[in-house]
Short mmCIF file of C-alpha atoms in Angstrom, two decimals:
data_model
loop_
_atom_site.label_atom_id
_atom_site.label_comp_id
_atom_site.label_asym_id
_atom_site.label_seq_id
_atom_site.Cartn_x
_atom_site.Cartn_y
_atom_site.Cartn_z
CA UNK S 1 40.06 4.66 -49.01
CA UNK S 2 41.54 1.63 -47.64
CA UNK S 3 40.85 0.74 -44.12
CA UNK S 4 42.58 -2.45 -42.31
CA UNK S 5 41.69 -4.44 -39.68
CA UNK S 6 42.26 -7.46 -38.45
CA UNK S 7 39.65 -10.30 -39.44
CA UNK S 8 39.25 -11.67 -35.85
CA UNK S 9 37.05 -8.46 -35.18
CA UNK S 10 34.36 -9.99 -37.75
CA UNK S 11 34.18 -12.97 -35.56
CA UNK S 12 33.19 -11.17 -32.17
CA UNK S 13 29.84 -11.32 -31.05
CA UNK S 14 27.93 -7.74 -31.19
CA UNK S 15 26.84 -8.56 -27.32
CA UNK S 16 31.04 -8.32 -26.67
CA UNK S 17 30.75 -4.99 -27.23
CA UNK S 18 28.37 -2.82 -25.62
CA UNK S 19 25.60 -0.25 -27.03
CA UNK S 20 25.59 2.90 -24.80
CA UNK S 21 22.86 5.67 -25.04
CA UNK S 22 23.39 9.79 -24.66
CA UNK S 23 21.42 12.34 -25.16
CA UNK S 24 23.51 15.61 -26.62
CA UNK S 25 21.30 18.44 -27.04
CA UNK S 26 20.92 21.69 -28.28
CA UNK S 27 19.11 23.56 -25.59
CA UNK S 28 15.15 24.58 -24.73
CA UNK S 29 14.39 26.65 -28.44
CA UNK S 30 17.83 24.96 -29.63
CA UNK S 31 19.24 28.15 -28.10
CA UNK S 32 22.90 26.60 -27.75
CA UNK S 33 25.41 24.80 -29.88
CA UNK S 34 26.80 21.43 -28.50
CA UNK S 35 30.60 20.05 -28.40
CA UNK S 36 29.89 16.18 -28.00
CA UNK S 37 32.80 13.52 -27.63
CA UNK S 38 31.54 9.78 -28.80
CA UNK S 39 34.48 8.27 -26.53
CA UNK S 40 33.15 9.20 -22.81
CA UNK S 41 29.72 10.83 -24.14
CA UNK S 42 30.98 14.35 -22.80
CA UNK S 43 29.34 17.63 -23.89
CA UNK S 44 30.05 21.22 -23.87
CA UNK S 45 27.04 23.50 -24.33
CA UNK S 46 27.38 27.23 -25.52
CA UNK S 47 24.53 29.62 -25.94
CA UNK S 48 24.32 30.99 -29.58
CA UNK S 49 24.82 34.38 -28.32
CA UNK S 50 28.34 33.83 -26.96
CA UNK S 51 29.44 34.97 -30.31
CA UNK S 52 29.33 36.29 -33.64
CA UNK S 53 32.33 35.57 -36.02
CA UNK S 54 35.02 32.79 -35.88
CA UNK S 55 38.40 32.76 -37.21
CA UNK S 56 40.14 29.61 -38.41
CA UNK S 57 42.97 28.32 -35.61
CA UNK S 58 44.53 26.19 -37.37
CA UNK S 59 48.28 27.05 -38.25
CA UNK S 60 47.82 27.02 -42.45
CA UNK S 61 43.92 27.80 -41.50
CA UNK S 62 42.19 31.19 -43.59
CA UNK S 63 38.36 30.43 -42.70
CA UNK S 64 36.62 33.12 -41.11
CA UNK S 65 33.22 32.03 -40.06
CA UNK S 66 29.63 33.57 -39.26
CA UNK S 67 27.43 32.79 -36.29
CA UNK S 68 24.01 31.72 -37.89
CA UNK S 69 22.77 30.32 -35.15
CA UNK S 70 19.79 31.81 -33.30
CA UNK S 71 17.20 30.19 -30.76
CA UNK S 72 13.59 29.33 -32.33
CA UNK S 73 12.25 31.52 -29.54
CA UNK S 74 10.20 34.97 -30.77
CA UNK S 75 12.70 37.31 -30.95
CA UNK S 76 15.58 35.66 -31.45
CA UNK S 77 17.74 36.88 -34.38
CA UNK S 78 21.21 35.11 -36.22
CA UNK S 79 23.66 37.30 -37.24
CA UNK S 80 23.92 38.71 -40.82
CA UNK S 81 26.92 39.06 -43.41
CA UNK S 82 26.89 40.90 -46.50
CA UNK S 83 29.24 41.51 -48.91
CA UNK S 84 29.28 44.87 -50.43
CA UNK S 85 31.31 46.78 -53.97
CA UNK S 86 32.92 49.37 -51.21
CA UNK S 87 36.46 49.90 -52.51
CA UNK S 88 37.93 51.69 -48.91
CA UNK S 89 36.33 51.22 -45.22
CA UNK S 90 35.12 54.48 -45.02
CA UNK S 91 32.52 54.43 -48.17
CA UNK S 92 31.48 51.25 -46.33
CA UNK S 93 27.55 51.37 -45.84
CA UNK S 94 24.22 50.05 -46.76
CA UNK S 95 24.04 51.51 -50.11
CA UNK S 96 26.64 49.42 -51.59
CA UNK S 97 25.30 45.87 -50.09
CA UNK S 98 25.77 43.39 -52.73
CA UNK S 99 24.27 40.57 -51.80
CA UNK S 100 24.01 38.71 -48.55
CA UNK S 101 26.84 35.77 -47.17
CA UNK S 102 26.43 32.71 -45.59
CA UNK S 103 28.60 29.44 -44.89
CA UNK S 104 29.19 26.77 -47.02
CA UNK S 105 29.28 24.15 -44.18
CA UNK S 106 31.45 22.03 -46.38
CA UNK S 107 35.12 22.26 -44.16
CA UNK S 108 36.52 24.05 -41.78
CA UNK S 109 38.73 25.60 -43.71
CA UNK S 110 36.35 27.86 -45.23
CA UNK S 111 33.37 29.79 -44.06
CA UNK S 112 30.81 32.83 -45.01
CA UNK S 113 34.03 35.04 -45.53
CA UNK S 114 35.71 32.72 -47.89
CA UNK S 115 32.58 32.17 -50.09
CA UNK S 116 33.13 35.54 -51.88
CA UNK S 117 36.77 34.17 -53.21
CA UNK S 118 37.62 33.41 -57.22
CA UNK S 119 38.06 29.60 -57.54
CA UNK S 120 40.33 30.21 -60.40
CA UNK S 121 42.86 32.23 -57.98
CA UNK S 122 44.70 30.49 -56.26
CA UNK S 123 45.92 33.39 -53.86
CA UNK S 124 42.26 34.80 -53.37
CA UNK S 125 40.83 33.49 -50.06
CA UNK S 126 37.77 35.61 -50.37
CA UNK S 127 38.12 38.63 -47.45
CA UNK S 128 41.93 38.21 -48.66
CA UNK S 129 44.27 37.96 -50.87
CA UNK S 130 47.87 36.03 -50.14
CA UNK S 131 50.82 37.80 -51.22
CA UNK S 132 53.66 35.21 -52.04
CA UNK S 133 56.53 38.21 -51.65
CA UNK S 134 55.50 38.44 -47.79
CA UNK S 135 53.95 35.98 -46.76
CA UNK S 136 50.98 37.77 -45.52
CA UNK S 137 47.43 37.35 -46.68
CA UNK S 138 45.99 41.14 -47.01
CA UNK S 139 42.41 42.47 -46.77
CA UNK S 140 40.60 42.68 -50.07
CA UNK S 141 37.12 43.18 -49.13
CA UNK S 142 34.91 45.25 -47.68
CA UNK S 143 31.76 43.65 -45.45
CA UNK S 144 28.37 44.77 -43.75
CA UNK S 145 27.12 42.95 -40.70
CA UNK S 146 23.88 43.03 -38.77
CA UNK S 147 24.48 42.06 -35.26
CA UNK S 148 21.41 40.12 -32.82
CA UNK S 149 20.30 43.86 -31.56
CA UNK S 150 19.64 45.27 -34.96
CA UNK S 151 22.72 47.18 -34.81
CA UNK S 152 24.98 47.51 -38.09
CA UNK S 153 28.59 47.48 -38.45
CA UNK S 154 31.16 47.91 -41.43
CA UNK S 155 34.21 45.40 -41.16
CA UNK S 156 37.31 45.07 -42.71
CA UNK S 157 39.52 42.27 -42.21
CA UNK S 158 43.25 44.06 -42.41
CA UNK S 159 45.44 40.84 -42.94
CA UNK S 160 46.63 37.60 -41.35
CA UNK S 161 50.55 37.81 -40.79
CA UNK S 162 52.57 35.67 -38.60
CA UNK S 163 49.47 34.23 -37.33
CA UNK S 164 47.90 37.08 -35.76
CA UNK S 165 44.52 38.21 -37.60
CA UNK S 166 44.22 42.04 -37.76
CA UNK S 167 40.33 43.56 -37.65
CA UNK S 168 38.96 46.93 -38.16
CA UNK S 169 35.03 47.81 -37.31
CA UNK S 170 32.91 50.98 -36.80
CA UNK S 171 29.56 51.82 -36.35
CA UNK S 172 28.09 52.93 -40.76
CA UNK S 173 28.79 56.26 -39.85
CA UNK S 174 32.42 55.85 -39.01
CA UNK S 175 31.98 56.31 -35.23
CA UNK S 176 33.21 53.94 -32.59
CA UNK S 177 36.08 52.64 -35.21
CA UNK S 178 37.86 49.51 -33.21
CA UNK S 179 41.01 47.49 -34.06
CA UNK S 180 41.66 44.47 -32.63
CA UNK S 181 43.89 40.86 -33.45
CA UNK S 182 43.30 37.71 -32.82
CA UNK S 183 46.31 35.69 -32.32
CA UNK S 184 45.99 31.86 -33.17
CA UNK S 185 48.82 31.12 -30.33
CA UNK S 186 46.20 31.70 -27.76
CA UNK S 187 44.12 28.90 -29.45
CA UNK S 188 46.47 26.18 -29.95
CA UNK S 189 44.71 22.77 -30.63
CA UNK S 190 41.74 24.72 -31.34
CA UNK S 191 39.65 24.95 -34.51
CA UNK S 192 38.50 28.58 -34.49
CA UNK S 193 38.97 31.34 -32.27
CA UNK S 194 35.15 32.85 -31.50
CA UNK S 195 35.03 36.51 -31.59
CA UNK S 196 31.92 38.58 -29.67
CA UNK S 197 31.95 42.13 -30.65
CA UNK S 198 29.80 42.92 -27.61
CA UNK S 199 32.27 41.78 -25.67
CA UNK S 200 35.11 42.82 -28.16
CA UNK S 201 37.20 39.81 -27.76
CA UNK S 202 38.05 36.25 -29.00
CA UNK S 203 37.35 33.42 -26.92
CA UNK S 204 38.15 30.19 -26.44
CA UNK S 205 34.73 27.86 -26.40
CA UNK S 206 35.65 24.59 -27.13
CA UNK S 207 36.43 22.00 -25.84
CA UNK S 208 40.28 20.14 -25.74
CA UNK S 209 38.22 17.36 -28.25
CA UNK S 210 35.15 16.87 -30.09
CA UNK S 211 33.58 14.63 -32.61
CA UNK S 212 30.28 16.24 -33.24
CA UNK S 213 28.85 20.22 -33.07
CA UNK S 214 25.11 19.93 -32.52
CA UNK S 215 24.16 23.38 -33.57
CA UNK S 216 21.96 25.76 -35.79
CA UNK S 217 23.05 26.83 -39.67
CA UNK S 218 21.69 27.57 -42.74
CA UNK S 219 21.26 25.32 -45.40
CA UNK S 220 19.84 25.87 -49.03
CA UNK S 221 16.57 24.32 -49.43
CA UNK S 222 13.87 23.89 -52.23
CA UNK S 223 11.24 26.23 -51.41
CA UNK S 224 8.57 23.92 -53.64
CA UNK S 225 8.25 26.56 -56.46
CA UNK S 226 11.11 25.86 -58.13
CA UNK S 227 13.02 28.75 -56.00
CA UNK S 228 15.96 27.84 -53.26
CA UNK S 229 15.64 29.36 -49.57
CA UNK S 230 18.33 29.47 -46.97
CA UNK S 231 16.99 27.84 -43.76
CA UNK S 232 17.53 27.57 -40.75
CA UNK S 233 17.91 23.94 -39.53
CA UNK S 234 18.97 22.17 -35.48
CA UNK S 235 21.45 19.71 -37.15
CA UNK S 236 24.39 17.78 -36.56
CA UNK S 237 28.32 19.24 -37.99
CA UNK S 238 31.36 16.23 -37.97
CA UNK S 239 34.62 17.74 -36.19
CA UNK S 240 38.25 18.36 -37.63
CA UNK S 241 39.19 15.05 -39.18
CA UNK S 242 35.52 13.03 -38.66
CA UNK S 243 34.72 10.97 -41.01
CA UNK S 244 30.81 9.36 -41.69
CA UNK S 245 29.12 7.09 -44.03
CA UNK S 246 25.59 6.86 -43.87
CA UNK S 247 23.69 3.34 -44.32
CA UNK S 248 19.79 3.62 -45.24
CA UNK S 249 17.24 0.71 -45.38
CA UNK S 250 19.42 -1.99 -42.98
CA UNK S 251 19.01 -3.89 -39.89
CA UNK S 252 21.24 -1.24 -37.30
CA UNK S 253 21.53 -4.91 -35.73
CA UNK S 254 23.25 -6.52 -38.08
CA UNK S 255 24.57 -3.96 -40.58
CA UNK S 256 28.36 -4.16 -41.58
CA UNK S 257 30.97 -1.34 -41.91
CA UNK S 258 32.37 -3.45 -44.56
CA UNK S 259 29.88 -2.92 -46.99
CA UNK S 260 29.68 1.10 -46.57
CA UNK S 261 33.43 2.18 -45.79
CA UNK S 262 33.56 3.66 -49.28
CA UNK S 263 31.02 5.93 -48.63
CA UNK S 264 33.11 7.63 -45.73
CA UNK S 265 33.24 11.11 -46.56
CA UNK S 266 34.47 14.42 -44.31
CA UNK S 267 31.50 16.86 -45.51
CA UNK S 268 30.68 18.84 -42.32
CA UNK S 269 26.75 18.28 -42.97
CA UNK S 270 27.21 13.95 -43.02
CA UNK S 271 24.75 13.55 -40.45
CA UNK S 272 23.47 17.44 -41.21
CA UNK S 273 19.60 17.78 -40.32
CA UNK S 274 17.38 14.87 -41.96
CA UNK S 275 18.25 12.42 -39.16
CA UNK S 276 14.93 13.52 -38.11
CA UNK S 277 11.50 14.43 -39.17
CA UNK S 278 8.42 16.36 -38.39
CA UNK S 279 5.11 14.67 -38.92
CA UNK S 280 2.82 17.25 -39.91
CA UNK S 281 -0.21 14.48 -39.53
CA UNK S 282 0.81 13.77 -35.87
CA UNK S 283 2.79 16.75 -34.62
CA UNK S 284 5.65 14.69 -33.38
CA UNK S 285 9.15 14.16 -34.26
CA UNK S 286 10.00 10.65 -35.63
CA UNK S 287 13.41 9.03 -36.45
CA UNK S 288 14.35 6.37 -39.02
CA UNK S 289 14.67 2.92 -37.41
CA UNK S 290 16.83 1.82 -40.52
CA UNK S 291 19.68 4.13 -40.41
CA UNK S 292 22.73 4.20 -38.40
CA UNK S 293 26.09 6.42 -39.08
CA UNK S 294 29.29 4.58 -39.17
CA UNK S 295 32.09 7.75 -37.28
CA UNK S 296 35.19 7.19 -38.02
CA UNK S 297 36.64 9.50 -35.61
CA UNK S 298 40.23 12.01 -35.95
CA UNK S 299 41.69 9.30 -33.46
CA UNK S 300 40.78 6.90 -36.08
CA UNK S 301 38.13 5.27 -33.98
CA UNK S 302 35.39 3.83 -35.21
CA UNK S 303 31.61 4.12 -33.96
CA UNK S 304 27.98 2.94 -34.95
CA UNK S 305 25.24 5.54 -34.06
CA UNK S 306 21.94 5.25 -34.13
CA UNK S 307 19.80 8.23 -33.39
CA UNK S 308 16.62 7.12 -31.54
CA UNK S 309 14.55 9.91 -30.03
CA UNK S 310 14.41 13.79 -30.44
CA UNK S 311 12.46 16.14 -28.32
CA UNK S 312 12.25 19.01 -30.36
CA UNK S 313 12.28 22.68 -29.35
CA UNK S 314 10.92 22.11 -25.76
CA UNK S 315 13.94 20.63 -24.25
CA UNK S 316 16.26 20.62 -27.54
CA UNK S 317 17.72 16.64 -26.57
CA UNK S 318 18.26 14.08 -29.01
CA UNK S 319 18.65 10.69 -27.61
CA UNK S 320 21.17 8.21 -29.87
CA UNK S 321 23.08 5.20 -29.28
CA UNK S 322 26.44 4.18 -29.77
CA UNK S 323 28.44 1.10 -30.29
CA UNK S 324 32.19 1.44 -30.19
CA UNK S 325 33.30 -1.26 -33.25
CA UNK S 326 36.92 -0.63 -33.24
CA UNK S 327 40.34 1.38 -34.16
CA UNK S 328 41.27 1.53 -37.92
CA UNK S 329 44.02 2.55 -40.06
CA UNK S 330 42.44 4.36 -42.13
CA UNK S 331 45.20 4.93 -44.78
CA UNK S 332 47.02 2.93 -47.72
CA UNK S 333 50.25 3.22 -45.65
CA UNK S 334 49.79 0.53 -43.14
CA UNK S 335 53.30 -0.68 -41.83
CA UNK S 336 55.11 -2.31 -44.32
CA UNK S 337 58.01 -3.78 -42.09
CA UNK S 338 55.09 -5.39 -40.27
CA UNK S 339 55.65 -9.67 -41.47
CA UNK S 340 53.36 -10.14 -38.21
CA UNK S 341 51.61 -9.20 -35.54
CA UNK S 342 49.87 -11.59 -32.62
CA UNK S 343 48.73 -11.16 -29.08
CA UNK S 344 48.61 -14.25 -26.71
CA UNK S 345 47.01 -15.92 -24.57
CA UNK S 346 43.90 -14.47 -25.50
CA UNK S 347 41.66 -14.61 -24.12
CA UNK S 348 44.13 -13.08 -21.18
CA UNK S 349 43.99 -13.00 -17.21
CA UNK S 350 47.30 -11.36 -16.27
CA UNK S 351 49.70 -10.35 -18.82
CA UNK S 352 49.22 -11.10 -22.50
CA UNK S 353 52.16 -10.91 -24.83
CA UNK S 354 52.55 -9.42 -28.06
CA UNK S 355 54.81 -10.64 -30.73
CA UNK S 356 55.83 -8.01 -33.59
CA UNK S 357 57.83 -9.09 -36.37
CA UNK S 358 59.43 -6.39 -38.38
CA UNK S 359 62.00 -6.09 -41.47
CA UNK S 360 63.03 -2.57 -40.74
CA UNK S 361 63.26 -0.67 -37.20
CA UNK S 362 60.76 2.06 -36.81
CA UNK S 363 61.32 5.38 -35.88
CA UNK S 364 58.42 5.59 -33.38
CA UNK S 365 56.69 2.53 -32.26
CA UNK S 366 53.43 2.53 -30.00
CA UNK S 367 50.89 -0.10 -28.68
CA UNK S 368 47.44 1.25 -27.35
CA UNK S 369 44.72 -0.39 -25.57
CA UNK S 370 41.28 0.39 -25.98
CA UNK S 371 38.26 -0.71 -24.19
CA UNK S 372 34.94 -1.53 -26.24
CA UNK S 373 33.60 2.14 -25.37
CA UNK S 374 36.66 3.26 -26.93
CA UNK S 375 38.29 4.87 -24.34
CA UNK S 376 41.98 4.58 -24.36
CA UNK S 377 43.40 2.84 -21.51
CA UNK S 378 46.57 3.07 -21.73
CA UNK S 379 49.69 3.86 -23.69
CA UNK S 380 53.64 2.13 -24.20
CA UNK S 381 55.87 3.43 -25.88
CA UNK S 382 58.36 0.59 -27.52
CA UNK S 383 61.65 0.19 -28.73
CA UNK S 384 62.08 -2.32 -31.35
CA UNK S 385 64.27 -3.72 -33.65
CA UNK S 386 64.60 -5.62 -37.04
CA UNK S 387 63.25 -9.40 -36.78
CA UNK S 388 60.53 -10.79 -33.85
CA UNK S 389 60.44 -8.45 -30.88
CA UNK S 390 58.54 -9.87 -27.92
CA UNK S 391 56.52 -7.85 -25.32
CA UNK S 392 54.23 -8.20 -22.31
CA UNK S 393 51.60 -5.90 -21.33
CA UNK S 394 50.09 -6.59 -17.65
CA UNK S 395 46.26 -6.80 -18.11
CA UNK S 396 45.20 -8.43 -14.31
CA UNK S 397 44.44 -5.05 -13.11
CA UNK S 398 41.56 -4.18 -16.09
CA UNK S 399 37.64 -4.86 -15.68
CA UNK S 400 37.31 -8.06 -17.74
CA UNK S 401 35.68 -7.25 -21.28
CA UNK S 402 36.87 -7.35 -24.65
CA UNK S 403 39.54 -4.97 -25.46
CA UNK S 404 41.71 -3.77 -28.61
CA UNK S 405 45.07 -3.76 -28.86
CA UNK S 406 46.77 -1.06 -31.33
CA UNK S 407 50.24 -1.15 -32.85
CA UNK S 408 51.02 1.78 -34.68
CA UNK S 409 54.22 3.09 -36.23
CA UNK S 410 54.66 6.19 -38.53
CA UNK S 411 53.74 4.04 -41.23
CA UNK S 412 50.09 2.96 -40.01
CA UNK S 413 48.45 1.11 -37.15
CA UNK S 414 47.42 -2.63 -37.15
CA UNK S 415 44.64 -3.69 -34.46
CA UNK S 416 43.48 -6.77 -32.85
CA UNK S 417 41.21 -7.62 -30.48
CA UNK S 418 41.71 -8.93 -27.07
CA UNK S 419 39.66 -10.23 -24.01
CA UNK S 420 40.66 -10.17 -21.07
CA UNK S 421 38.77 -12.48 -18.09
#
């Protein structure tokens, strides 16, 4: 991956930009899972128990997910998924359980529902199958879950047409049979829609954005005799469109992006659980004081975090800090009309202008400014033309600090830092 920035940004001092601290958390007896937002540090919690399947929002999206979160606390249960050799919904029981289901945590396109699917079919999405004649992706398989209260039900999922996902569920011995749909429309921006069946509907728990789900899953883990054991782990998910390389055995002072921006990757579990460790000698939680994440976020901004404390089950709060570094382009297409691209005075008081020189006239042309906790400030829309195009952005009325400035076309985005006095 290619990622291109302007070389003044090497030259800034790391005191220009400020290291901020939060403390996301997932609950006393990590009884919740936790939207957080690296831009203003915002968090939405949600108690495990607000639901027990999710379906994938997304307009192309398939994945149908399981809830296996549960609190540490006695008595707390996850939710179970099996997959059984039923061939209709009403020889759907316990006898024919084949073997239990759980997610991959790789994307969210795919989850505990999907796992079940032949990789060498193309139109098998695992509960499904997609019919090209249609258009609609049909039920195919027949499922077992074991809800928090001990309680069983049988669950087919009908199809996905037009958008709307059609589900049928009983009780094992047929009674109680329930149909309901889940239309993505009513979750538009979202990435899943979270279904409850004790409250029989889908609801709408997250938040408008988020960059990291601190949260409870299972995770396949050596069980020292040579066996593997699914686990449950309190770890950390990336969002829709997150990116993270990991960087072991540096200075989080002085470490550079440069040197680990090949390493960016979009698996859900990049941060996952071993950010953190329990000492069985002392009892106590300790974190690695040579590792830092570099998040590239879906806004293409990019962070260093450093996780510094965690609590552990008695409060559930992890304590990090964040430095906001810049905005990328992280593509290959970067604007090639773009001959140049300057911003002056700068450092700025008032106004600074910015000179653009182009071959060809965009379709869409935008400049952002960013502040260095990578909040977005504001937002012009231009209209340019072939050759130098000249603009001036009023900056008198912004907190003095250092600042980036964005240009981005269809093509890509250039950057390049300002600061304003």
């Amino acid at each position: 991956m290619k990622f291109l920035y302007t070389a003044l940004f090497g030259l800034l001092t790391l005191s220009a930009v400020r290291a901020q601290i939060d403390q996301p958390a997932f609950g006393p007896s990590y009884a919740d899972m936790t939207f957080y937002k690296l831009e203003d540090g915002a968090t939405v919690s949600v108690p495990h128990t607000a639901w027990d399947i999710a379906f994938s929002a997304a307009g192309q999206g398939l994945g149908i997910f399981l809830n296996e979160g549960a609190a540490s606390s006695q008595g707390s249960t996850s939710v179970e998924l099996y997959l059984t050799t039923a061939e209709d919904f009403e020889s759907t029981d316990t006898s024919n359980i084949d073997y239990r289901l759980y997610n991959d945590e790789l994307s969210w396109d795919e989850g505990a529902f999907n796992h079940v699917k032949n990789g060498l079919d193309p139109f098998d999405f695992g509960w499904g199958r997609y019919d090209v004649t249609t258009h609609i992706v049909n039920g195919s398989r027949y499922f077992i879950l074991k809800l928090r209260n001990g309680s069983y039900k049988k669950l087919f999922v009908e199809s996905l047409a037009g958008g709307v996902y059609t589900i049928r569920y009983a009780d094992l011995d047929g009674s109680d049979e329930t149909t309901k749909t889940i239309d993505k429309a009513g979750f538009a921006g979202k990435t899943l829609a979270w279904f409850s069946f004790g409250s029989e509907t889908a609801a709408d728990l997250e938040p408008a954005a988020w960059d990291l789900l601190f949260t409870r899953y299972t995770t396949p883990l050596d069980d020292g005799e040579g066996g593997i054991l699914e686990y449950m782990v309190s770890g950390v998910l990336s969002g829709p469109g997150v990116q993270v390389a990991q960087a072991d055995g540096i200075n989080p002072a002085t470490v550079d992006f440069n040197d680990y921006s090949d390493n960016l990757t979009d698996s859900l579990t990049a941060v996952g659980y071993d950010w953190k460790e329990f000492n069985l000698s002392t009892f106590q939680w300790s974190i690695p004081d040579d590792r830092v994440y570099f998040i590239l976020t879906a806004a293409d901004s990019l962070w260093k975090v450093q996780f510094i404390d965690f609590e552990g089950s008695g409060t559930g709060v992890s304590t990090l800090e964040k430095t906001f570094l810049s905005v990328l382009s992280a593509t290959s297409d970067f604007p090639e009309n773009l001959n140049g691209f300057d911003v002056f005075p700068n450092p700025a008081t008032d106004e600074v202008h910015i000179a653009i020189d182009l071959t060809g006239r965009p379709e869409h042309a935008v400049v952002q400014l960013y502040n260095s906790m990578g909040q977005l400030m504001l937002t012009r829309e231009l209209q340019t033309q072939a050759g130098l195009n000249m603009k001036t952005l009023q900056v008198g009325e912004l907190p003095a600090g250092t600042y980036f400035l964005a240009f981005q076309t269809e093509r890509g985005r250039a950057v390049k830092p300002l600061v304003v006095r």
